[in-house]
Tab-separated table of C-alpha atoms and ligand atoms in Angstrom:
chain	number	residue	atom	x	y	z
A	1	UNK	CA	72.690	83.438	80.919
A	2	UNK	CA	70.360	84.202	77.668
A	3	UNK	CA	71.422	84.464	74.390
A	4	UNK	CA	69.889	87.976	74.079
A	5	UNK	CA	71.336	89.427	77.006
A	6	UNK	CA	74.882	87.672	75.981
A	7	UNK	CA	74.910	89.876	73.126
A	8	UNK	CA	74.028	92.698	74.913
A	9	UNK	CA	76.420	92.201	77.269
A	10	UNK	CA	79.052	92.233	74.568
A	11	UNK	CA	77.755	95.206	72.794
A	12	UNK	CA	78.592	96.991	75.839
A	13	UNK	CA	81.695	96.212	76.667
A	14	UNK	CA	82.428	96.758	72.794
A	15	UNK	CA	80.665	100.540	73.386
A	16	UNK	CA	82.335	101.356	76.457
A	17	UNK	CA	85.474	102.673	75.290
A	18	UNK	CA	83.542	104.906	72.514
A	19	UNK	CA	81.774	106.960	75.386
A	20	UNK	CA	85.522	107.084	77.310
A	21	UNK	CA	87.699	108.239	74.851
A	22	UNK	CA	84.706	111.131	73.241
A	23	UNK	CA	84.905	111.793	76.701
A	24	UNK	CA	88.568	111.644	77.319
A	25	UNK	CA	90.711	113.341	74.240
A	26	UNK	CA	87.913	115.541	72.857
A	27	UNK	CA	85.717	116.318	76.218
A	28	UNK	CA	86.051	119.930	75.688
A	29	UNK	CA	85.098	120.393	71.814
A	30	UNK	CA	81.867	122.608	71.648
A	31	UNK	CA	79.706	121.488	69.018
A	32	UNK	CA	76.316	123.849	70.268
A	33	UNK	CA	75.956	127.111	71.026
A	34	UNK	CA	72.389	127.686	72.618
A	35	UNK	CA	69.735	130.863	71.694
A	36	UNK	CA	68.168	132.752	74.262
A	37	UNK	CA	65.246	131.570	72.025
A	38	UNK	CA	66.130	127.756	72.793
A	39	UNK	CA	66.324	128.983	76.251
A	40	UNK	CA	63.021	130.028	76.465
A	41	UNK	CA	61.524	127.938	74.247
A	42	UNK	CA	61.630	124.310	75.768
A	43	UNK	CA	65.430	123.599	75.065
A	44	UNK	CA	64.287	123.370	71.166
A	45	UNK	CA	66.981	121.587	69.356
A	46	UNK	CA	69.460	122.148	71.533
A	47	UNK	CA	72.460	119.025	71.101
A	48	UNK	CA	72.184	117.938	74.538
A	49	UNK	CA	71.527	113.844	75.328
A	50	UNK	CA	72.694	111.057	73.870
A	51	UNK	CA	71.387	107.844	72.782
A	52	UNK	CA	71.911	105.085	70.103
A	53	UNK	CA	68.477	103.646	70.387
A	54	UNK	CA	66.866	105.930	67.613
A	55	UNK	CA	66.652	108.910	66.120
A	56	UNK	CA	64.625	111.691	64.594
A	57	UNK	CA	65.346	113.577	61.696
A	58	UNK	CA	62.902	115.899	60.676
A	59	UNK	CA	62.888	115.638	56.953
A	60	UNK	CA	62.663	111.613	57.475
A	61	UNK	CA	61.358	110.930	60.646
A	62	UNK	CA	62.041	108.414	62.893
A	63	UNK	CA	65.277	105.255	62.510
A	64	UNK	CA	65.248	102.667	64.872
A	65	UNK	CA	69.153	101.694	65.356
A	66	UNK	CA	69.354	103.306	62.150
A	67	UNK	CA	66.897	101.631	60.462
A	68	UNK	CA	63.607	103.957	59.005
A	69	UNK	CA	60.140	102.225	59.496
A	70	UNK	CA	60.230	100.501	56.785
A	71	UNK	CA	62.810	98.792	56.738
A	72	UNK	CA	61.349	97.533	60.108
A	73	UNK	CA	58.684	96.323	59.512
A	74	UNK	CA	60.025	94.613	56.523
A	75	UNK	CA	63.665	93.143	57.403
A	76	UNK	CA	61.896	92.102	61.141
A	77	UNK	CA	60.978	88.671	61.892
A	78	UNK	CA	56.918	88.126	61.393
A	79	UNK	CA	54.842	85.607	62.724
A	80	UNK	CA	53.206	82.192	60.045
A	81	UNK	CA	50.541	84.349	58.616
A	82	UNK	CA	50.551	87.310	60.249
A	83	UNK	CA	51.552	90.833	58.171
A	84	UNK	CA	53.401	92.433	61.270
A	85	UNK	CA	56.779	91.714	62.825
A	86	UNK	CA	56.717	90.588	66.703
A	87	UNK	CA	57.376	92.916	68.857
A	88	UNK	CA	59.868	91.107	70.953
A	89	UNK	CA	62.130	91.102	68.267
A	90	UNK	CA	61.487	94.983	68.154
A	91	UNK	CA	62.897	94.614	71.465
A	92	UNK	CA	65.693	92.703	70.205
A	93	UNK	CA	66.769	95.248	67.638
A	94	UNK	CA	66.695	98.282	69.937
A	95	UNK	CA	68.939	96.838	72.583
A	96	UNK	CA	71.349	94.981	70.649
A	97	UNK	CA	71.008	97.071	67.260
A	98	UNK	CA	70.791	93.316	65.129
A	99	UNK	CA	68.012	92.363	63.206
A	100	UNK	CA	67.258	89.407	64.990
A	101	UNK	CA	66.911	85.616	63.481
A	102	UNK	CA	63.058	84.139	63.899
A	103	UNK	CA	64.834	81.520	66.369
A	104	UNK	CA	67.199	84.088	68.582
A	105	UNK	CA	63.134	85.917	68.340
A	106	UNK	CA	61.728	82.630	69.639
A	107	UNK	CA	64.107	82.487	72.482
A	108	UNK	CA	62.962	86.573	73.435
A	109	UNK	CA	59.438	85.299	73.542
A	110	UNK	CA	60.165	82.026	75.416
A	111	UNK	CA	61.648	84.120	78.033
A	112	UNK	CA	58.984	87.620	78.069
A	113	UNK	CA	55.733	84.934	78.437
A	114	UNK	CA	58.527	83.642	81.881
A	115	UNK	CA	57.873	87.245	83.218
A	116	UNK	CA	54.664	88.093	81.962
A	117	UNK	CA	52.757	86.709	85.653
A	118	UNK	CA	51.648	89.749	87.778
A	119	UNK	CA	51.676	89.639	91.410
A	120	UNK	CA	48.638	89.318	93.327
A	121	UNK	CA	48.364	92.908	94.699
A	122	UNK	CA	48.997	94.387	91.213
A	123	UNK	CA	45.884	93.045	90.499
A	124	UNK	CA	44.636	94.235	93.704
A	125	UNK	CA	45.538	97.785	93.152
A	126	UNK	CA	44.176	97.775	89.868
A	127	UNK	CA	40.567	96.887	91.199
A	128	UNK	CA	40.545	99.671	94.402
A	129	UNK	CA	40.104	102.339	91.590
A	130	UNK	CA	36.923	103.500	90.927
A	131	UNK	CA	35.730	102.455	87.525
A	132	UNK	CA	35.246	106.686	86.648
A	133	UNK	CA	39.588	106.602	86.928
A	134	UNK	CA	41.658	108.043	84.409
A	135	UNK	CA	43.218	104.876	82.949
A	136	UNK	CA	46.440	106.205	82.732
A	137	UNK	CA	46.361	106.921	86.175
A	138	UNK	CA	45.668	103.427	87.098
A	139	UNK	CA	48.399	102.200	84.482
A	140	UNK	CA	50.981	104.539	85.747
A	141	UNK	CA	50.175	103.323	89.557
A	142	UNK	CA	50.039	99.501	89.101
A	143	UNK	CA	53.591	100.073	87.233
A	144	UNK	CA	55.001	102.007	90.660
A	145	UNK	CA	52.931	99.302	92.964
A	146	UNK	CA	55.895	96.874	91.635
A	147	UNK	CA	58.437	99.112	92.320
A	148	UNK	CA	58.889	96.532	95.325
A	149	UNK	CA	59.964	94.069	92.352
A	150	UNK	CA	62.552	95.533	91.606
A	151	UNK	CA	65.773	93.543	91.803
A	152	UNK	CA	68.339	96.901	90.399
A	153	UNK	CA	66.904	98.333	93.969
A	154	UNK	CA	67.986	95.162	96.011
A	155	UNK	CA	71.320	94.159	94.645
A	156	UNK	CA	71.853	98.006	94.807
A	157	UNK	CA	70.964	98.151	98.909
A	158	UNK	CA	73.397	95.397	98.412
A	159	UNK	CA	76.041	96.737	96.682
A	160	UNK	CA	76.923	96.840	93.037
A	161	UNK	CA	80.128	97.471	90.851
A	162	UNK	CA	78.527	100.568	88.507
A	163	UNK	CA	79.931	97.687	85.755
A	164	UNK	CA	77.049	95.628	86.053
A	165	UNK	CA	74.366	98.336	86.951
A	166	UNK	CA	73.228	97.540	83.504
A	167	UNK	CA	71.994	93.565	84.528
A	168	UNK	CA	69.587	93.491	87.206
A	169	UNK	CA	68.469	97.215	85.140
A	170	UNK	CA	68.168	94.627	82.167
A	171	UNK	CA	66.210	92.222	84.584
A	172	UNK	CA	63.956	94.442	85.385
A	173	UNK	CA	63.494	96.185	82.145
A	174	UNK	CA	62.245	92.994	80.786
A	175	UNK	CA	60.198	91.828	83.575
A	176	UNK	CA	58.270	95.049	83.033
A	177	UNK	CA	57.930	95.407	79.424
A	178	UNK	CA	57.149	91.489	79.257
A	179	UNK	CA	53.912	92.111	82.353
A	180	UNK	CA	52.997	95.581	81.089
A	181	UNK	CA	50.500	94.156	78.596
A	182	UNK	CA	48.900	92.056	81.061
A	183	UNK	CA	48.814	95.220	82.838
A	184	UNK	CA	46.904	96.702	79.972
A	185	UNK	CA	44.484	94.259	79.444
A	186	UNK	CA	43.331	93.831	82.968
A	187	UNK	CA	42.622	97.712	83.014
A	188	UNK	CA	41.138	97.684	80.296
A	189	UNK	CA	38.293	94.278	81.146
A	190	UNK	CA	37.980	95.990	84.353
A	191	UNK	CA	36.747	99.837	82.881
A	192	UNK	CA	35.270	98.706	79.605
A	193	UNK	CA	34.179	94.852	79.113
A	194	UNK	CA	33.971	94.524	82.553
A	195	UNK	CA	35.555	90.601	82.917
A	196	UNK	CA	36.849	89.975	86.313
A	197	UNK	CA	39.399	87.980	84.514
A	198	UNK	CA	42.200	88.021	81.783
A	199	UNK	CA	43.754	84.538	80.535
A	200	UNK	CA	46.973	85.169	78.768
A	201	UNK	CA	47.826	82.675	75.860
A	202	UNK	CA	51.656	81.493	76.504
A	203	UNK	CA	51.688	80.156	73.309
A	204	UNK	CA	51.003	84.042	71.573
A	205	UNK	CA	53.634	86.318	71.250
A	206	UNK	CA	53.271	89.967	72.846
A	207	UNK	CA	51.107	91.600	70.152
A	208	UNK	CA	48.537	88.557	70.204
A	209	UNK	CA	48.718	87.583	73.672
A	210	UNK	CA	47.612	91.164	73.872
A	211	UNK	CA	44.708	91.124	71.702
A	212	UNK	CA	43.349	87.656	72.844
A	213	UNK	CA	43.456	89.501	76.279
A	214	UNK	CA	41.187	92.000	75.193
A	215	UNK	CA	38.904	89.482	73.162
A	216	UNK	CA	39.497	91.701	69.699
A	217	UNK	CA	39.904	88.620	66.781
A	218	UNK	CA	42.238	88.886	64.064
A	219	UNK	CA	43.626	90.905	62.353
A	220	UNK	CA	43.969	92.829	66.207
A	221	UNK	CA	46.708	90.849	66.540
A	222	UNK	CA	48.272	92.564	63.899
A	223	UNK	CA	47.051	95.700	64.615
A	224	UNK	CA	48.686	95.476	68.436
A	225	UNK	CA	51.911	94.687	66.833
A	226	UNK	CA	51.954	97.693	64.325
A	227	UNK	CA	50.692	100.265	67.102
A	228	UNK	CA	53.438	98.811	69.585
A	229	UNK	CA	56.396	99.206	67.489
A	230	UNK	CA	55.208	102.639	65.767
A	231	UNK	CA	54.642	103.842	69.150
A	232	UNK	CA	58.628	102.366	71.243
A	233	UNK	CA	60.911	104.962	70.364
A	234	UNK	CA	61.292	108.721	69.222
A	235	UNK	CA	64.837	109.750	69.902
A	236	UNK	CA	65.971	110.975	73.396
A	237	UNK	CA	64.186	113.875	73.644
A	238	UNK	CA	60.771	113.886	74.057
A	239	UNK	CA	58.661	113.925	77.045
A	240	UNK	CA	58.004	110.431	77.348
A	241	UNK	CA	61.480	108.867	76.730
A	242	UNK	CA	63.537	112.123	78.076
A	243	UNK	CA	61.477	111.934	81.425
A	244	UNK	CA	62.543	108.199	81.449
A	245	UNK	CA	65.728	109.022	81.248
A	246	UNK	CA	65.859	111.930	83.521
A	247	UNK	CA	63.692	109.700	86.963
A	248	UNK	CA	66.120	106.747	85.964
A	249	UNK	CA	69.450	109.225	85.547
A	250	UNK	CA	69.131	109.221	89.912
A	251	UNK	CA	69.501	105.381	89.687
A	252	UNK	CA	65.777	105.429	90.479
A	253	UNK	CA	64.933	101.649	89.482
A	254	UNK	CA	62.832	101.569	86.216
A	255	UNK	CA	59.147	101.175	88.253
A	256	UNK	CA	60.224	104.625	88.866
A	257	UNK	CA	61.513	105.759	85.382
A	258	UNK	CA	58.316	104.302	84.063
A	259	UNK	CA	55.684	105.474	85.943
A	260	UNK	CA	57.138	109.087	85.186
A	261	UNK	CA	57.079	108.371	81.847
A	262	UNK	CA	53.726	107.083	81.626
A	263	UNK	CA	52.877	110.679	83.327
A	264	UNK	CA	54.694	112.947	80.694
A	265	UNK	CA	52.965	110.797	78.178
A	266	UNK	CA	49.627	111.277	79.547
A	267	UNK	CA	49.595	115.028	78.669
A	268	UNK	CA	46.945	116.606	75.588
A	269	UNK	CA	50.034	117.873	73.691
A	270	UNK	CA	51.813	114.644	73.873
A	271	UNK	CA	50.790	110.792	73.953
A	272	UNK	CA	46.922	112.226	75.291
A	273	UNK	CA	46.592	113.617	71.415
A	274	UNK	CA	45.447	110.383	70.523
A	275	UNK	CA	42.743	110.347	72.733
A	276	UNK	CA	42.235	113.943	72.231
A	277	UNK	CA	42.276	113.232	67.872
A	278	UNK	CA	39.168	111.334	68.523
A	279	UNK	CA	37.439	113.107	71.145
A	280	UNK	CA	37.465	116.101	68.871
A	281	UNK	CA	36.012	113.881	65.728
A	282	UNK	CA	33.919	112.988	67.757
A	283	UNK	CA	32.390	116.556	68.764
A	284	UNK	CA	32.281	117.199	64.845
A	285	UNK	CA	30.044	113.781	63.915
A	286	UNK	CA	27.741	114.333	66.112
A	287	UNK	CA	27.183	118.117	65.022
A	288	UNK	CA	27.188	115.839	61.454
A	289	UNK	CA	24.691	113.731	62.230
A	290	UNK	CA	25.385	110.676	59.817
A	291	UNK	CA	26.466	112.483	56.870
A	292	UNK	CA	30.756	112.500	56.108
A	293	UNK	CA	31.916	116.118	56.568
A	294	UNK	CA	32.651	118.166	52.856
A	295	UNK	CA	35.504	119.660	52.932
A	296	UNK	CA	34.005	123.022	53.641
A	297	UNK	CA	32.397	121.818	56.942
A	298	UNK	CA	35.263	120.135	58.117
A	299	UNK	CA	37.804	123.823	57.327
A	300	UNK	CA	34.596	125.645	59.634
A	301	UNK	CA	35.146	123.095	62.267
A	302	UNK	CA	38.865	123.344	61.919
A	303	UNK	CA	39.039	127.413	61.923
A	304	UNK	CA	36.152	127.244	65.125
A	305	UNK	CA	38.899	125.482	66.878
A	306	UNK	CA	41.907	127.697	66.148
A	307	UNK	CA	39.573	130.395	66.902
A	308	UNK	CA	38.223	129.083	69.989
A	309	UNK	CA	42.448	129.178	71.080
A	310	UNK	CA	42.710	125.568	70.839
A	311	UNK	CA	45.130	123.594	68.967
A	312	UNK	CA	43.973	121.226	66.422
A	313	UNK	CA	45.144	117.843	67.666
A	314	UNK	CA	47.517	115.602	65.849
A	315	UNK	CA	48.908	118.328	63.988
A	316	UNK	CA	52.353	119.901	64.383
A	317	UNK	CA	55.433	119.053	66.224
A	318	UNK	CA	58.466	119.966	67.933
A	319	UNK	CA	60.955	118.227	65.408
A	320	UNK	CA	59.509	116.450	62.701
A	321	UNK	CA	58.827	118.990	59.492
A	322	UNK	CA	57.330	116.609	57.295
A	323	UNK	CA	54.172	114.351	57.444
A	324	UNK	CA	55.066	111.419	60.488
A	325	UNK	CA	55.938	108.242	58.717
A	326	UNK	CA	54.108	106.724	61.877
A	327	UNK	CA	51.228	108.513	60.327
A	328	UNK	CA	51.480	107.492	56.797
A	329	UNK	CA	52.191	103.544	57.375
A	330	UNK	CA	49.171	103.946	59.180
A	331	UNK	CA	47.621	105.390	56.724
A	332	UNK	CA	48.436	102.825	54.198
A	333	UNK	CA	46.758	100.323	56.848
A	334	UNK	CA	43.658	101.699	56.114
A	335	UNK	CA	44.003	102.102	53.010
A	336	UNK	CA	44.130	98.204	52.824
A	337	UNK	CA	42.076	97.168	55.394
A	338	UNK	CA	39.101	100.079	55.972
A	339	UNK	CA	39.389	102.411	53.026
A	340	UNK	CA	35.113	102.988	53.503
A	341	UNK	CA	35.633	103.642	57.305
A	342	UNK	CA	33.476	106.909	58.246
A	343	UNK	CA	35.442	108.269	60.780
A	344	UNK	CA	38.780	106.962	58.263
A	345	UNK	CA	37.159	109.603	55.801
A	346	UNK	CA	36.923	111.882	58.602
A	347	UNK	CA	40.781	112.007	59.001
A	348	UNK	CA	41.282	112.020	55.439
A	349	UNK	CA	39.543	114.946	54.830
A	350	UNK	CA	41.279	117.042	57.882
A	351	UNK	CA	44.780	115.343	55.904
A	352	UNK	CA	43.315	117.754	53.195
A	353	UNK	CA	42.678	120.737	54.765
A	354	UNK	CA	44.327	121.387	57.442
A	355	UNK	CA	47.446	121.866	56.678
A	356	UNK	CA	46.703	124.823	54.453
A	357	UNK	CA	45.288	126.260	57.436
A	358	UNK	CA	47.414	125.906	59.791
A	359	UNK	CA	50.322	127.129	56.981
A	360	UNK	CA	48.053	130.822	56.612
A	361	UNK	CA	47.379	131.038	60.555
A	362	UNK	CA	51.151	131.195	60.145
A	363	UNK	CA	52.289	129.839	64.030
A	364	UNK	CA	52.843	126.549	63.667
A	365	UNK	CA	56.421	125.315	62.399
A	366	UNK	CA	55.010	122.296	60.977
A	367	UNK	CA	51.205	121.951	60.177
A	368	UNK	CA	51.886	117.934	58.828
A	369	UNK	CA	49.915	115.337	60.737
A	370	UNK	CA	51.839	113.530	63.504
A	371	UNK	CA	50.905	109.809	64.808
A	372	UNK	CA	48.090	110.529	67.040
A	373	UNK	CA	46.114	112.197	63.824
A	374	UNK	CA	46.023	108.311	62.347
A	375	UNK	CA	46.022	106.015	65.490
A	376	UNK	CA	43.028	106.565	66.855
A	377	UNK	CA	40.475	105.917	63.903
A	378	UNK	CA	42.060	102.265	63.599
A	379	UNK	CA	41.070	101.536	67.055
A	380	UNK	CA	38.025	102.138	66.681
A	381	UNK	CA	37.605	100.638	63.931
A	382	UNK	CA	38.674	97.265	65.897
A	383	UNK	CA	36.479	97.932	68.477
A	384	UNK	CA	38.267	99.490	70.533
A	385	UNK	CA	35.696	103.047	70.773
A	386	UNK	CA	36.580	103.713	74.739
A	387	UNK	CA	39.719	106.799	73.565
A	388	UNK	CA	40.610	107.649	76.993
A	389	UNK	CA	42.168	104.126	76.493
A	390	UNK	CA	44.725	105.073	73.549
A	391	UNK	CA	47.211	106.340	75.527
A	392	UNK	CA	47.946	103.078	77.438
A	393	UNK	CA	48.291	101.556	74.230
A	394	UNK	CA	50.966	104.261	73.008
A	395	UNK	CA	52.640	103.505	77.152
A	396	UNK	CA	53.259	99.741	76.375
A	397	UNK	CA	55.042	100.671	73.006
A	398	UNK	CA	56.663	103.999	74.299
A	399	UNK	CA	58.116	101.709	76.949
A	400	UNK	CA	59.964	99.438	75.036
A	401	UNK	CA	62.325	102.472	73.949
A	402	UNK	CA	62.474	103.985	77.224
A	403	UNK	CA	63.062	100.523	79.097
A	404	UNK	CA	65.929	99.744	76.029
A	405	UNK	CA	67.514	103.029	76.356
A	406	UNK	CA	67.632	103.099	80.275
A	407	UNK	CA	69.332	99.717	80.718
A	408	UNK	CA	71.835	101.320	78.084
A	409	UNK	CA	72.370	104.727	80.332
A	410	UNK	CA	73.378	102.529	82.904
A	411	UNK	CA	75.803	100.393	81.606
A	412	UNK	CA	77.434	103.484	79.493
A	413	UNK	CA	77.554	104.996	83.395
A	414	UNK	CA	75.735	108.240	82.231
A	415	UNK	CA	75.577	110.546	85.248
A	416	UNK	CA	72.521	111.893	86.576
A	417	UNK	CA	71.298	114.734	84.829
A	418	UNK	CA	71.702	118.431	85.613
A	419	UNK	CA	71.061	121.154	83.434
A	420	UNK	CA	72.050	124.366	84.147
A	421	UNK	CA	68.935	127.110	84.877
A	422	UNK	CA	69.483	131.010	85.248
A	423	UNK	CA	67.096	133.729	86.098
A	424	UNK	CA	65.148	136.824	83.779
A	425	UNK	CA	67.970	139.701	85.097
A	426	UNK	CA	70.748	137.096	83.870
A	427	UNK	CA	69.400	136.666	80.610
A	428	UNK	CA	68.750	140.300	80.260
A	429	UNK	CA	71.966	140.816	81.141
A	430	UNK	CA	73.432	138.489	79.175
A	431	UNK	CA	72.090	140.540	76.313
A	432	UNK	CA	72.879	143.372	77.257
A	433	UNK	CA	69.414	145.136	77.987
A	434	UNK	CA	69.623	145.359	82.177
B	501	LIG	N1	47.301	123.553	66.329
B	501	LIG	C1	47.033	124.643	66.029
B	501	LIG	N2	48.311	125.516	66.581
B	501	LIG	C2	49.073	124.723	66.677
B	501	LIG	C3	49.510	123.547	66.604
B	501	LIG	C4	48.270	122.674	66.159
B	501	LIG	N3	48.417	121.612	66.006
B	501	LIG	N4	50.834	122.924	66.066
B	501	LIG	C5	51.441	124.471	66.686
B	501	LIG	N5	50.300	125.226	66.762
B	501	LIG	C6	51.036	126.550	67.449
B	501	LIG	C7	51.767	126.716	68.832
B	501	LIG	O1	50.659	126.704	69.724
B	501	LIG	C8	52.406	127.680	69.031
B	501	LIG	O2	51.495	128.400	69.313
B	501	LIG	P1	51.856	129.937	70.375
B	501	LIG	O3	52.992	130.724	69.224
B	501	LIG	O4	50.621	130.578	70.257
B	501	LIG	O5	52.566	129.210	71.363
B	501	LIG	C9	52.937	128.137	67.402
B	501	LIG	O6	51.938	127.033	66.632
B	501	LIG	C10	53.933	127.331	66.928
B	501	LIG	O7	54.637	125.926	68.292
B	501	LIG	P2	55.480	125.422	66.962
B	501	LIG	O8	57.125	125.256	67.897
B	501	LIG	O9	55.560	125.070	65.750
B	501	LIG	O10	55.156	123.886	68.094
B	501	LIG	P3	55.903	123.432	69.401
B	501	LIG	O11	57.774	122.553	69.284
B	501	LIG	O12	55.862	123.896	70.172
B	501	LIG	O13	55.214	122.394	69.547
B	501	LIG	C11	53.435	120.280	69.580
B	501	LIG	C12	54.843	121.122	69.487
B	501	LIG	C13	53.712	118.908	69.036
B	501	LIG	C14	52.880	120.519	71.084
B	501	LIG	C15	52.193	121.184	68.788
B	501	LIG	O14	52.523	121.213	67.409
B	501	LIG	C16	51.020	121.168	68.773
B	501	LIG	O15	50.474	120.801	69.975
B	501	LIG	N6	50.254	119.821	68.463
B	501	LIG	C17	48.824	119.617	68.489
B	501	LIG	C18	48.749	118.023	69.782
B	501	LIG	C19	49.318	117.448	69.411
B	501	LIG	O16	49.020	116.331	68.303
B	501	LIG	N7	50.337	116.485	70.257
B	501	LIG	C20	51.205	115.517	69.060
B	501	LIG	C21	52.369	115.549	69.112
B	501	LIG	C22	53.342	114.270	68.837
B	501	LIG	C23	53.811	113.330	69.961
B	501	LIG	O17	54.316	113.899	70.833
B	501	LIG	N8	52.763	112.338	70.385
B	501	LIG	O18	52.919	111.363	71.782
């Protein structure tokens, strides 16, 4: 057993009694009340899910295993000469809650490299798609096609003790995390560079290997490490994390669950917002010609978008109530590496004008930018200008968090998810209007 898996096993054994105690000694205690608004309003704020991988504070932003993002970027080991940490180190942290040493990350990289190989038929599944298919559809289907590789499914069919569910789930999850960049790169090359083969480099880590497979030079290795780490997790209730958890709660394997989480991420209110931001900015750019818009031009454009009944992509959030730290980290990156980039200037003007307009409009509970407002311009700057691909990058990152969660769900024996629904009649009776 690898060091990581062994450590994870120890952590699981230590954690199980905590859940058992909560259930047996405190199972009936009330921790929450639910309002009509929450029932109708997409369950906002109802504390009804459990995850130890990350926690989202509305004002502070996300913490991975208790660490803020600046701490994660500072404390995780980095490759020689690299400014951003190894993605494999984040996987270790999310799974175990411990910060790995360089040599521990080295072991994870070694293990991961051996899991990267894609079965031949996955390439054929991807090849079969017309070139005008959306890359998210291809990604979801490619993942789904690999379901036959599931070790959990095989062992379950043969009879598997509940206490050991986590073990083949870990194998499946680690296999899939390792393969996703290869799938993503093959889709990218098929659709945009028309390069038939993707050569992986076993001497390179997750981020650098991805950069090399899509043939973008330095510092894109650091950009992809930053990108995958920033997108990895956002506690349990966002659509992609929740969809993955929900599907896996039926004991569907990680291939079904990950394909489902990818489908959730593909909506414009969630992961597709990064594509929408770029599409929207390009619309203005084509109106402006070569000129960078003034604040007044930008205000006019924002008002026009709102008046036509659309949302401003990249702004607002269901939980956050201040600027997303994932936005701020990317902004700092832009200020250091691409301060004169034309599209970055657009994003910067948006940062100045949008919050006041949304506040004036008085609807959005959070007028501040989220990570999607900033992420696309960085990709664009480094030559990845096919913006309908951006959510694929998000998916590769998000899979790391979702899959870590699913391993722990299995380890702690969390049951099939089944909240209760009621009818409008019942709700009217409950509040006394019927
Ligand atoms: N532009 C215009 N109106 C907005 C808005 C925005 N950026 N954000 C919220 N609103 C509106 C809502 O549409 C809603 O209007 P109605 O009452 O007419 O339905 C009202 O303000 C209240 O919404 P809210 O409670 O503040 O926000 P929600 O929790 O319902 O939704 C969203 C959160 C992120 C979906 C929302 O802010 C939005 O649509 N933002 C733009 C799309 C976007 O950037 N999505 C990515 C979010 C981050 C993420 O998940 N990335 O994957």
